[in-house]
Short mmCIF file of C-alpha atoms in Angstrom, two decimals:
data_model
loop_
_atom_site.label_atom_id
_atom_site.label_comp_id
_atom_site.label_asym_id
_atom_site.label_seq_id
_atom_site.Cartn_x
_atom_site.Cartn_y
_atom_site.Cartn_z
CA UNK A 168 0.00 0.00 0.00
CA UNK A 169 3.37 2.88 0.53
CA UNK A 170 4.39 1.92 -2.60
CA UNK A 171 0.74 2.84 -4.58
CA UNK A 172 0.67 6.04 -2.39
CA UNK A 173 4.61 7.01 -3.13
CA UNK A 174 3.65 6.25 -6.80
CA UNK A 175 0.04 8.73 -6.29
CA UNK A 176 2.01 10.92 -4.84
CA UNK A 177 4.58 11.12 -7.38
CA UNK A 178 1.95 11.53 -10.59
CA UNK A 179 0.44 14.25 -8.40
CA UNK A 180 3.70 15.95 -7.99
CA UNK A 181 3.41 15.74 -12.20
CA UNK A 182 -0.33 16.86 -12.23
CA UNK A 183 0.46 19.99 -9.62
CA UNK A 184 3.07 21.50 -12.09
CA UNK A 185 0.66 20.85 -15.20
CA UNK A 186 -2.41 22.53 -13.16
CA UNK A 187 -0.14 25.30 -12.18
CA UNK A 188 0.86 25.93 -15.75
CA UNK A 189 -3.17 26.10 -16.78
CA UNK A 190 -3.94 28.76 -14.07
CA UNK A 191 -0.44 30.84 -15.25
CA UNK A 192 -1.19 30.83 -18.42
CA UNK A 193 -4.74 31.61 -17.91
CA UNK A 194 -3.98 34.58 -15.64
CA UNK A 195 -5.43 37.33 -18.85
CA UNK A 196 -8.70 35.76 -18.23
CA UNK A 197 -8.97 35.60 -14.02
CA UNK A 198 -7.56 38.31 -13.08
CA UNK A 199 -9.61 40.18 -15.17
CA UNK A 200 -12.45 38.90 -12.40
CA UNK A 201 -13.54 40.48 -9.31
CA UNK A 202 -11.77 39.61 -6.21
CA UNK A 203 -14.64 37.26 -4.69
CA UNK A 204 -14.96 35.48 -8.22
CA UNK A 205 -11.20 35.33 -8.55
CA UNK A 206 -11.65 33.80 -4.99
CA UNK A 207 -14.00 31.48 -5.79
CA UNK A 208 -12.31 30.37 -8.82
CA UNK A 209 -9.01 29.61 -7.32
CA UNK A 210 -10.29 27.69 -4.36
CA UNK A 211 -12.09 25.03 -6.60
CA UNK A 212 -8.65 24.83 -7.92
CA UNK A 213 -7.07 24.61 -4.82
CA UNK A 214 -9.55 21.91 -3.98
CA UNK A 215 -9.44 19.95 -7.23
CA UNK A 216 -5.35 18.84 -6.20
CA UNK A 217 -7.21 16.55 -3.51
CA UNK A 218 -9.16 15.46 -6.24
CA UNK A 219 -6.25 14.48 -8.33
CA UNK A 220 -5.23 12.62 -4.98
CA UNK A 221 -7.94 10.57 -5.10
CA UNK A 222 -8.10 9.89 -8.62
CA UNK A 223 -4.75 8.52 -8.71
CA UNK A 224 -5.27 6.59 -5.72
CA UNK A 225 -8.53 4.74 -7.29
CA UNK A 226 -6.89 4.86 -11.31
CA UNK A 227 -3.91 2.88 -9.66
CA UNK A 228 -6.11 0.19 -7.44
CA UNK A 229 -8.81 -0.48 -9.72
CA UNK A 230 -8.43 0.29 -13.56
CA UNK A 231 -7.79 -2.43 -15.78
CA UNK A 232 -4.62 -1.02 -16.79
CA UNK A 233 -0.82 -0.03 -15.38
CA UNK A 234 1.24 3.01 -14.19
CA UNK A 235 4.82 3.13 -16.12
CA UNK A 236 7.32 3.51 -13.84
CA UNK A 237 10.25 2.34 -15.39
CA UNK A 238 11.59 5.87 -14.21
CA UNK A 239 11.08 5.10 -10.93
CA UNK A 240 12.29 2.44 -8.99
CA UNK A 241 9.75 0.67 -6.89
CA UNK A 242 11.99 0.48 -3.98
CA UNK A 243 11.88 4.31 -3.57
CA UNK A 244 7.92 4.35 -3.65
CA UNK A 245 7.60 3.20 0.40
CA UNK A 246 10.51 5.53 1.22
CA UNK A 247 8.90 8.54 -0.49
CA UNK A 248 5.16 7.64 1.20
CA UNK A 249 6.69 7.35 4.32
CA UNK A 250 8.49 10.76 4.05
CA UNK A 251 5.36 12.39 2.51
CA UNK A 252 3.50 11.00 5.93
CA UNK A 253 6.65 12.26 8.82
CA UNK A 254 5.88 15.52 6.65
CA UNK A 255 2.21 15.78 7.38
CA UNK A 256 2.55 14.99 10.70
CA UNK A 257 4.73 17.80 11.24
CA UNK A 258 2.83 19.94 9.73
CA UNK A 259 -0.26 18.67 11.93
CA UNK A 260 1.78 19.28 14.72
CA UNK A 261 2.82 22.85 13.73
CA UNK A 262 -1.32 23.87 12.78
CA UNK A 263 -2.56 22.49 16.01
CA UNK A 264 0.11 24.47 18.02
CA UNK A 265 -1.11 27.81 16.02
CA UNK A 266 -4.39 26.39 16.71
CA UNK A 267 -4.05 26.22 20.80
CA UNK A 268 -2.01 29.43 20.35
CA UNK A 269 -5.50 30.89 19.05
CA UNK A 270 -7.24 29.31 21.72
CA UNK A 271 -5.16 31.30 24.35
CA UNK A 272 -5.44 34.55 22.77
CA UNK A 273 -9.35 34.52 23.45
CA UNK A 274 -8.40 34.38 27.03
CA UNK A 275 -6.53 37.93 26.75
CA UNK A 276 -9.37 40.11 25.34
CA UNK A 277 -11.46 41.94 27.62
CA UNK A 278 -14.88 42.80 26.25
CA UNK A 279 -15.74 46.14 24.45
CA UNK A 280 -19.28 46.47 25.30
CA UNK A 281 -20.00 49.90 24.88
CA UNK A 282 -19.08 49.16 21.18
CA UNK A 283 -21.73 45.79 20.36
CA UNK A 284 -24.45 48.20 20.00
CA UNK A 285 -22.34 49.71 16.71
CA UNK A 286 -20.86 46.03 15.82
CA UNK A 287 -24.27 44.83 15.62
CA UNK A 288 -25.31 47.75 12.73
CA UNK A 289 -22.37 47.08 11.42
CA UNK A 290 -22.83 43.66 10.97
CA UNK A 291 -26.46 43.85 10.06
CA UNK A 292 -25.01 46.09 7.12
CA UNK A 293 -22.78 43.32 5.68
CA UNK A 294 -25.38 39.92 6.32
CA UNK A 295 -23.77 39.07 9.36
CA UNK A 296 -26.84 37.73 11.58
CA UNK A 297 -24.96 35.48 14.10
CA UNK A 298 -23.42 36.99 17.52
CA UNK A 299 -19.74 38.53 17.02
CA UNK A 300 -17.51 39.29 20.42
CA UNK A 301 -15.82 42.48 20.24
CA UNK A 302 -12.92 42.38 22.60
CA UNK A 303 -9.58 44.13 22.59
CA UNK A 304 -6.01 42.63 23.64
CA UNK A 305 -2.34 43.17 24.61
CA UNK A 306 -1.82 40.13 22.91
CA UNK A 307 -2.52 41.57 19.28
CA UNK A 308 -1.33 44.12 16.86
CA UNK A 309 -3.82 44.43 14.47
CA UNK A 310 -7.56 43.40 14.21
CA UNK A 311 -8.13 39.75 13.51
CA UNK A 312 -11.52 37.40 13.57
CA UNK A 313 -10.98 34.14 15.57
CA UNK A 314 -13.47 31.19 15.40
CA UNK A 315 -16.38 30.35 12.47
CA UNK A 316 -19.16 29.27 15.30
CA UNK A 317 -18.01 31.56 17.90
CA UNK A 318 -16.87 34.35 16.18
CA UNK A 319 -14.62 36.75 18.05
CA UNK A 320 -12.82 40.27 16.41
CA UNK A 321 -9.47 41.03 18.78
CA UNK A 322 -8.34 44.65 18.25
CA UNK A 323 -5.17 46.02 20.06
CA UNK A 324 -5.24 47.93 23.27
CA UNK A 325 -6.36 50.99 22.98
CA UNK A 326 -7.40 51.19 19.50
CA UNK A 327 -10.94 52.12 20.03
CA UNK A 328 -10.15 54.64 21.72
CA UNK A 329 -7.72 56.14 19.54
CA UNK A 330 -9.60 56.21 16.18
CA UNK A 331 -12.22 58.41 14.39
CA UNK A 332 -15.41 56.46 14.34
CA UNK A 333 -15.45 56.00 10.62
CA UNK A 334 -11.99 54.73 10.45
CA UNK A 335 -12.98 52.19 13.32
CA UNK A 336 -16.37 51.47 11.54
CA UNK A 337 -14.29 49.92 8.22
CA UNK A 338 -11.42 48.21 10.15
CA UNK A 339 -14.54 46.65 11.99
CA UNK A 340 -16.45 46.00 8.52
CA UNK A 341 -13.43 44.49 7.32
CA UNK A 342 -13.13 41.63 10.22
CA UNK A 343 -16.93 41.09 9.78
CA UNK A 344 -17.04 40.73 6.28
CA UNK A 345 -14.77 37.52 6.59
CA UNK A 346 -17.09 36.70 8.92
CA UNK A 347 -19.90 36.87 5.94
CA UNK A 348 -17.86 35.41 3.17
CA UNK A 349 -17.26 32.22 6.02
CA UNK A 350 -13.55 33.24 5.36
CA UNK A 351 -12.62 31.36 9.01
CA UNK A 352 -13.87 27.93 7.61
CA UNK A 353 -12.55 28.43 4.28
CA UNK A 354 -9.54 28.95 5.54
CA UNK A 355 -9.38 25.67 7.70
CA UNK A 356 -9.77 23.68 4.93
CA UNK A 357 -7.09 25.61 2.81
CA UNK A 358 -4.67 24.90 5.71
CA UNK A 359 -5.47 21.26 5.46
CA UNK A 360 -5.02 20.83 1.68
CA UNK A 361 -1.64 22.51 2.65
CA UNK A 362 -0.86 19.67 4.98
CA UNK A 363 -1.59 17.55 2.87
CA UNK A 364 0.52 18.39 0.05
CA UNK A 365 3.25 20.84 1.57
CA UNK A 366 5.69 19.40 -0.43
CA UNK A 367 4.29 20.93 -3.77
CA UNK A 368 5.15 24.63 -4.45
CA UNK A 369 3.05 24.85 -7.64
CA UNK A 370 -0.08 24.45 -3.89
CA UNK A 371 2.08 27.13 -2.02
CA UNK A 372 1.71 29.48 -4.98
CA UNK A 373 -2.42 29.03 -4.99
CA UNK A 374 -2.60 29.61 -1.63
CA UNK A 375 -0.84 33.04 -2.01
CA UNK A 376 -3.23 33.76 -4.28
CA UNK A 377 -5.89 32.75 -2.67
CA UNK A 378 -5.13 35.24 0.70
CA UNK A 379 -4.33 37.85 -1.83
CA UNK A 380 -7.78 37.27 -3.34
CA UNK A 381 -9.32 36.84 0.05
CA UNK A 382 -8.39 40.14 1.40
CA UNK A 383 -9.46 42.30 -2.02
CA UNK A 384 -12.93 40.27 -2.11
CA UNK A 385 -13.24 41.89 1.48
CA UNK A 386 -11.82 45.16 1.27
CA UNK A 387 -14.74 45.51 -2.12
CA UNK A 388 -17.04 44.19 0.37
CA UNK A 389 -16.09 47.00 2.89
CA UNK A 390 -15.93 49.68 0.20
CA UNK A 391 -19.25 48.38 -1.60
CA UNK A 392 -21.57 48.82 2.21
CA UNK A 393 -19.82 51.42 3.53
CA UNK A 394 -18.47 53.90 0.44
CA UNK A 395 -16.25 55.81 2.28
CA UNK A 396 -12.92 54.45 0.84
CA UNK A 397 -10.39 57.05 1.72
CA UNK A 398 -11.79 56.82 5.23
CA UNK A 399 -10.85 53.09 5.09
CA UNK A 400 -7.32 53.28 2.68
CA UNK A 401 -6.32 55.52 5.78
CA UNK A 402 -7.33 53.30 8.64
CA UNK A 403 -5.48 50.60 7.10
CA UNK A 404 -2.25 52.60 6.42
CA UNK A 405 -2.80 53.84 10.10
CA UNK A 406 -3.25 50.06 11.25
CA UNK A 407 0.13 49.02 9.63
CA UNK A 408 2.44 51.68 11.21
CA UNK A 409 0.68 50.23 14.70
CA UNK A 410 1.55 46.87 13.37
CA UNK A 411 4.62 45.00 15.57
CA UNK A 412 4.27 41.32 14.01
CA UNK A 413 2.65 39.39 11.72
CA UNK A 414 -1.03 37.95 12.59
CA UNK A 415 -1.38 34.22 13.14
CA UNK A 416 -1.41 32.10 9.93
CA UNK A 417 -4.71 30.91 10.55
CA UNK A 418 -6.17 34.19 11.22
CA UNK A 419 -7.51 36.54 9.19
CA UNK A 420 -6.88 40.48 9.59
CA UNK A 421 -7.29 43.69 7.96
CA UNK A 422 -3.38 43.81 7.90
CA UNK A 423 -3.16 40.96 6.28
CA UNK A 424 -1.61 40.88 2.36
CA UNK A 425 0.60 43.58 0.19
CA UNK A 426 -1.26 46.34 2.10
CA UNK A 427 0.27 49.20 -0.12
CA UNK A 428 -0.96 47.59 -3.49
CA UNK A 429 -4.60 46.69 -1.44
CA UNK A 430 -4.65 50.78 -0.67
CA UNK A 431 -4.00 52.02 -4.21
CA UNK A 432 -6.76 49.42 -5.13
CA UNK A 433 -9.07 50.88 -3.32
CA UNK A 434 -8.90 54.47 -3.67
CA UNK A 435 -8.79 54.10 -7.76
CA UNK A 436 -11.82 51.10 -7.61
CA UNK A 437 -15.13 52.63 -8.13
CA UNK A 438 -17.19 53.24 -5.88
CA UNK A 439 -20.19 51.56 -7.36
CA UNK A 440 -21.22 47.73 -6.10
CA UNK A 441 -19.99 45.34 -8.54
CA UNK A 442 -22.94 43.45 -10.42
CA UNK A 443 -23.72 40.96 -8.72
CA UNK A 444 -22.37 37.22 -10.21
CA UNK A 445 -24.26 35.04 -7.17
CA UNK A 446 -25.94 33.05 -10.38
CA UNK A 447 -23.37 32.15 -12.22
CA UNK A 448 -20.39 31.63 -9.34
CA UNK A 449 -21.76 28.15 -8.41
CA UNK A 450 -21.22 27.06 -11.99
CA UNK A 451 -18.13 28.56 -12.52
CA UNK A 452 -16.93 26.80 -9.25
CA UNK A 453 -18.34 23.86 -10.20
CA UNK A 454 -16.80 23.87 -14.21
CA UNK A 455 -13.36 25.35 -12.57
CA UNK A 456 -12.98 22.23 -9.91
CA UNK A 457 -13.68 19.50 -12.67
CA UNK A 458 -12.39 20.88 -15.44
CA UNK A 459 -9.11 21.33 -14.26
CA UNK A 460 -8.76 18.11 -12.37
CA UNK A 461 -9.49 16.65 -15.26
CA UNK A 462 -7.21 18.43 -17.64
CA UNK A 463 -4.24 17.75 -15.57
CA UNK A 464 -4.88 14.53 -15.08
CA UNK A 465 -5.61 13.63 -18.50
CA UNK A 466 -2.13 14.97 -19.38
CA UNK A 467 -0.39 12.40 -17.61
CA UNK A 468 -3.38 9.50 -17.93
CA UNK A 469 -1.93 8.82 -21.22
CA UNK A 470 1.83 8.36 -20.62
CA UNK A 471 0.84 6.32 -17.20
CA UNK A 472 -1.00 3.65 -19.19
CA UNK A 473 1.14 0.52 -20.19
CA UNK A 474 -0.22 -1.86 -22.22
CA UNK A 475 0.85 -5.72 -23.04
CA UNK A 476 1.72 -5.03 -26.49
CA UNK A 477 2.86 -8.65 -28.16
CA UNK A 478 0.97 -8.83 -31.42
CA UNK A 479 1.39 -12.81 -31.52
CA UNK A 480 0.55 -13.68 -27.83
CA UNK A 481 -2.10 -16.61 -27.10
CA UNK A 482 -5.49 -15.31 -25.81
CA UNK A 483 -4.93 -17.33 -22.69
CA UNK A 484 -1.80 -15.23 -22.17
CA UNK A 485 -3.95 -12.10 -23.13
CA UNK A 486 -6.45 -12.39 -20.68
CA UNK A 487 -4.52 -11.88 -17.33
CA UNK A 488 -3.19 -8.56 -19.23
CA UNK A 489 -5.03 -6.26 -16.30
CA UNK A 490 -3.05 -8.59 -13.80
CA UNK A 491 0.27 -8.85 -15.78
CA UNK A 492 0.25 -4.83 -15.95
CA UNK A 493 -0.08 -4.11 -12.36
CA UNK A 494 2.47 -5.79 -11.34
CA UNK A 495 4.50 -5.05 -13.40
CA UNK A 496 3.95 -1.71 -12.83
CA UNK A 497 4.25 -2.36 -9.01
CA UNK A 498 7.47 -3.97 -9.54
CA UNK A 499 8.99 -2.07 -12.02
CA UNK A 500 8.94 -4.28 -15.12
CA UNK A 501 8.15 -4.20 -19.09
CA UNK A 502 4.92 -5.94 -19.08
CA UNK A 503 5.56 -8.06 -22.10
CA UNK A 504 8.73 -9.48 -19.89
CA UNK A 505 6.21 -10.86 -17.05
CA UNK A 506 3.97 -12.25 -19.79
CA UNK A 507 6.88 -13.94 -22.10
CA UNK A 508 7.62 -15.84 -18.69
CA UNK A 509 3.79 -16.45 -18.05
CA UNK A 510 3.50 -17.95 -21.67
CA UNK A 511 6.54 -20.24 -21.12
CA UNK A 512 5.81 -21.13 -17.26
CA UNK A 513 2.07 -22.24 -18.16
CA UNK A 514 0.39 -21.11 -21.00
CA UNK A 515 -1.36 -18.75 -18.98
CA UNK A 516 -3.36 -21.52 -17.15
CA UNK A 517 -4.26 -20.01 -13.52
CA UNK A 518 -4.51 -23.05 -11.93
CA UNK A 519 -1.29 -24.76 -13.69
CA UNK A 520 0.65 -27.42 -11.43
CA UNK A 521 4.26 -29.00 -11.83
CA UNK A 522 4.93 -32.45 -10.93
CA UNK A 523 7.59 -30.46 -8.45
CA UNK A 524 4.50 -28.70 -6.87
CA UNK A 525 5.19 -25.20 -8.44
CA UNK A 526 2.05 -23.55 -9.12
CA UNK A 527 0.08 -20.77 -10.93
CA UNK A 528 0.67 -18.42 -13.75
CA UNK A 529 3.89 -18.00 -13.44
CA UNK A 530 5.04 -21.42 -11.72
CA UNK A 531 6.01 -20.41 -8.29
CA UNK A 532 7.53 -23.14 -5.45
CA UNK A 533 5.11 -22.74 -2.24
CA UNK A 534 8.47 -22.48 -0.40
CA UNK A 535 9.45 -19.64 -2.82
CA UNK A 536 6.51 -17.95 -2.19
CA UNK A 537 6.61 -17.93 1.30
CA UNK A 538 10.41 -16.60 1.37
CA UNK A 539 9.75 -13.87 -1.03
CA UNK A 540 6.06 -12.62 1.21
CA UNK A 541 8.40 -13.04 4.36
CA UNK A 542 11.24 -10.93 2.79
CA UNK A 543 8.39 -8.61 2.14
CA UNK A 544 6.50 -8.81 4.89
CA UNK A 545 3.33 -9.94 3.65
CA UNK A 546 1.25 -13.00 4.72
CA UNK A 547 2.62 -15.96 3.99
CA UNK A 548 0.58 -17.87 1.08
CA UNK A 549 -0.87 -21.08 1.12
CA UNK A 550 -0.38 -23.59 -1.40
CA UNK A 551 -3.45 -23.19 -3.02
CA UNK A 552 -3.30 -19.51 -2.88
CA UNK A 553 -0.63 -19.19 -5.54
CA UNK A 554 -3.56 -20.13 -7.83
CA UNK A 555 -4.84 -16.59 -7.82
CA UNK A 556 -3.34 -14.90 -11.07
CA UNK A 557 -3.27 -11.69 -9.05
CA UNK A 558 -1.23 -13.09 -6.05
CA UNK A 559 0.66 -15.44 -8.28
CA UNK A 560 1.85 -12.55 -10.99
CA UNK A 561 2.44 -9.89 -7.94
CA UNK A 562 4.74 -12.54 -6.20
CA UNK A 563 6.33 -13.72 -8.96
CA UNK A 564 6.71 -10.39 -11.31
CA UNK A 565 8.81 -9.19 -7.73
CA UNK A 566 11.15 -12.26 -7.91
CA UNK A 567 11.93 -11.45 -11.79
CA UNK A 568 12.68 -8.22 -10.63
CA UNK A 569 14.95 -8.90 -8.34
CA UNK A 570 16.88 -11.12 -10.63
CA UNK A 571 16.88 -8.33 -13.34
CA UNK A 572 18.34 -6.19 -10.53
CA UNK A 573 20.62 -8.63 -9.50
CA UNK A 574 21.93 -8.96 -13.41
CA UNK A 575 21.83 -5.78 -14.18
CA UNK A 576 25.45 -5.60 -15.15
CA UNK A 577 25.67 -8.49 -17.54
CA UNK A 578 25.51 -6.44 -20.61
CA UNK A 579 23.11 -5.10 -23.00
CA UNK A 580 19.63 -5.10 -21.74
CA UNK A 581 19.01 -8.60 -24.28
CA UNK A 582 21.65 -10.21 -21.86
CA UNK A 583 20.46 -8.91 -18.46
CA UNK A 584 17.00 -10.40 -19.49
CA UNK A 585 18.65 -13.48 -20.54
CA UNK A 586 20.34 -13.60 -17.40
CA UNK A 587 17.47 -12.90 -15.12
CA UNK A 588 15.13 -15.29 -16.90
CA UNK A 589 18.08 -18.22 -16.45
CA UNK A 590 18.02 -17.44 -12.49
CA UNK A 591 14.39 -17.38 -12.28
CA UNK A 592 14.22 -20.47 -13.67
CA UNK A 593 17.56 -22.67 -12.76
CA UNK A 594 17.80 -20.09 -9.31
CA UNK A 595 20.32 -17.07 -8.79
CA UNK A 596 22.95 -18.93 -7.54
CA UNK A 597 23.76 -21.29 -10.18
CA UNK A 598 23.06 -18.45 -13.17
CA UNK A 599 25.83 -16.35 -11.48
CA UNK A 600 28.33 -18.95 -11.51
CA UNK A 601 27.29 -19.77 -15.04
CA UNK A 602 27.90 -15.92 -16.03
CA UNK A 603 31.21 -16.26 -14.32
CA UNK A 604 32.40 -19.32 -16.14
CA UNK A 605 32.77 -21.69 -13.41
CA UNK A 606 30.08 -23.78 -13.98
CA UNK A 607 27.27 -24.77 -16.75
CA UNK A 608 23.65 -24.26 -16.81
CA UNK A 609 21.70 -27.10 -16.91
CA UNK A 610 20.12 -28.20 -20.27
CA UNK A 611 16.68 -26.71 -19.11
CA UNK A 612 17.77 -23.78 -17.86
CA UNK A 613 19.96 -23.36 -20.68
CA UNK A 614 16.98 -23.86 -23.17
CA UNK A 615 14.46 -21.94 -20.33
CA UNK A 616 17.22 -18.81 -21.75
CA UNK A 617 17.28 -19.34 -25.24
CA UNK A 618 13.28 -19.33 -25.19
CA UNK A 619 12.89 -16.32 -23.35
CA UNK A 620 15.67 -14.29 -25.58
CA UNK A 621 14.51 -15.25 -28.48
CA UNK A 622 11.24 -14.52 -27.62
CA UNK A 623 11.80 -10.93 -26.38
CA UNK A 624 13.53 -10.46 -29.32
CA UNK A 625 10.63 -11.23 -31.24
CA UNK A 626 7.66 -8.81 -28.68
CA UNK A 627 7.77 -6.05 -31.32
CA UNK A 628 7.34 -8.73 -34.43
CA UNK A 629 3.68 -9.51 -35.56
CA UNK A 630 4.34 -13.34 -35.50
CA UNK A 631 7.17 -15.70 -33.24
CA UNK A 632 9.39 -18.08 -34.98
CA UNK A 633 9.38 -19.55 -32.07
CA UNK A 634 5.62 -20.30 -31.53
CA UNK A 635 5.22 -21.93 -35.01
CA UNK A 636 7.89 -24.24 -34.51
#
């Protein structure tokens, strides 16, 4: 199972750069968008890299096909899933710390009451019906919203105090209109897609986008309820020479983003509400999210797909081709290898026996078996197990591969296959010794070799001298 995820993981690393080269190039068109569509659009493709997740995940369990990895080596797949999971764990670790750090900071505010009555008119401005907690805090240097079902707006010490009314009225507006665009949950789940895939820059880059987006969609929202935008272009200015440190991540504030290039946005915006796009933004969400998952993964779908591609193979051969794939893919091998051996090992008869006891597709020893599930730490099979093809080819296709590993260096890749198919069948021992020149291989091993070159030699041919013998 780390080996399918390290080899998800990997095609979605391949998919990420492919999606982020649709949204670059298709920057003319979005940005051209207001800030809450621009929003919108971006976050369904934020979301869709999940979606690619998954896909892979199900494309490389169930479809009747392969992954080609013949780039890859199997043996790095578990190293790179485990890596990919000590990195989200980390990560975890590092949210729910800012997450308890949160937590604390509602402990420092004490309440503003005197200023509910004008948070409440405020809020009934911008469609904010639920309760909002005005407090103000030593522990804060600019206004941020904490919480989605208990929603709380920190401001610094004495910043009420210290303001005209209508600067205080838009810094307020601003922290409140989060609170109507549900920017507090959206921004949970944008943290955990960035768990989930920290190691991807082309997701780092969306999610700059996304806060830059974010904070214009609510500075318009400000502007649009309350137009007064100098008033507000100088309460933010004011708010970032107050500023000490950045906000917490999770947080959202009116500080937040490239404040200079959010001020010169909004004194030259107009001052008329944009039209209003609630129709069509569902759709466009919608069409975004599955239109770019499935564009990048259709990019890679193609090269990922092996096929068994042997013109003058028997149907019985033929018809464990979803089988033969997978493994191969799994264990890094050319498919037409695994079914050259199947063909010569039994026909492609599932349920094939030896008078030696080997069994299945590809004509494993039950001893065999159980030594190569122990070295990989799977259960150990049962006799009549091996007669699954799936079990049999996975099992099998992993022993070839080892011998192709092991041979590697035996010369041109005819004579490593050669090599590997004479130690499959006559064992690696006595097919090194025979390489070496201090022994022979025995007459069926020696013809088990012959067979097997001569018949890769012949995949890419449309008949087999060999077969029509």
């Amino acid at each position: 199972m780390s080996a399918l995820l390290g080899f998800a993981l990997l095609r979605v690393l391949v998919q990420g750069f492919v999606l982020g080269a649709l949204v670059w190039l298709s920057q003319p068109l979005w940005r051209r968008c207001d800030a809450a569509t621009r929003f919108a659009l971006l976050f369904a493709v934020l979301m869709s890299v999940p979606g690619l997740m998954l896909w892979a995940v199900l494309d490389l369990l169930g479809r009747s096909g392969g992954v080609s990895t013949s780039s890859t080596p199997s043996t790095w797949m578990p190293l790179l899933a485990h890596g990919w999971m000590l990195g989200v764990v980390l990560a975890s670790a590092r949210t729910a710390l800012e997450l308890h750090g949160m937590h604390r900071l509602r402990a420092t505010g004490l309440p503003l009451r005197e200023l509910h009555p004008r948070l409440r008119a405020l809020g009934q401005r911008l469609g904010v019906t639920r309760p909002v907690t005005l407090v103000e805090s030593p522990a804060v240097s600019s206004p941020i919203v904490l919480g989605w079902l208990r929603p709380m707006i920190l401001v610094p010490m004495g910043l009420a105090a210290s303001m005209p009314p209508a600067w205080l009225d838009a810094v307020l507006a601003h922290e409140l209109a989060h609170l109507r665009r549900r920017d507090p949950a959206l921004r949970i789940v944008q943290r955990a897609v960035e768990i989930a895939f920290f190691f991807h820059p082309v997701l780092w880059w969306l999610s700059a986008l996304l806060d830059e987006a974010r904070e214009e969609a609510c500075d318009d929202l400000v502007v649009d309820t309350l137009r007064d935008p100098l008033a507000y272009a100088r309460a933010l200015t004011e708010l970032e020479a107050m500023r000490a440190e950045a906000v917490p991540a999770l947080t959202a504030g009116a500080t937040s983003g490239n404040l200079m290039k959010r001020v010169q946005r909004i004194v030259h915006r107009s001052n008329t509400p944009a039209f209003s796009h609630r129709w069509w933004l569902p759709l466009a969400v919608v069409a975004s999210l599955a239109g770019s998952s499935y564009a990048a993964a259709r990019v890679t779908a193609d090269e990922d797909v092996a096929e068994l591609d042997i013109a003058w193979m028997p149907a019985s051969v033929s018809a464990h081709e979803a089988d033969i794939v997978q493994a191969a893919a799994a264990h890094d091998v050319d498919p037409d290898l695994v079914a050259i051996v199947v063909l010569l090992e039994s026909r492609g008869r599932a349920t094939a026996k030896s008078p030696r006891g080997a069994r299945g597709l590809m004509q494993l020893m039950p001893a065999t078996a159980a030594e190569i599930a122990a070295q990989r730490g799977l259960e150990v099979p049962r006799a009549q197990d091996l007669d699954d093809p799936a079990l049999n080819l996975d099992l099998g296709t992993w022993y070839l591969a080892q011998q192709l590993e092991r041979f590697k260096s035996a010369g041109d890749e005819a004579d490593v296959v050669a090599w590997a198919a004479a130690a499959y069948n006559g064992g690696p021992s006595a097919a090194a010794r025979a390489l070496r020149g201090e022994a022979e291989l025995s007459d069926e091993t020696a013809r088990y070799q012959g067979l097997v070159a001569a018949l890769w030699a012949e995949r890419d041919a449309d008949a087999s001298s060999v077969l029509t013998r």
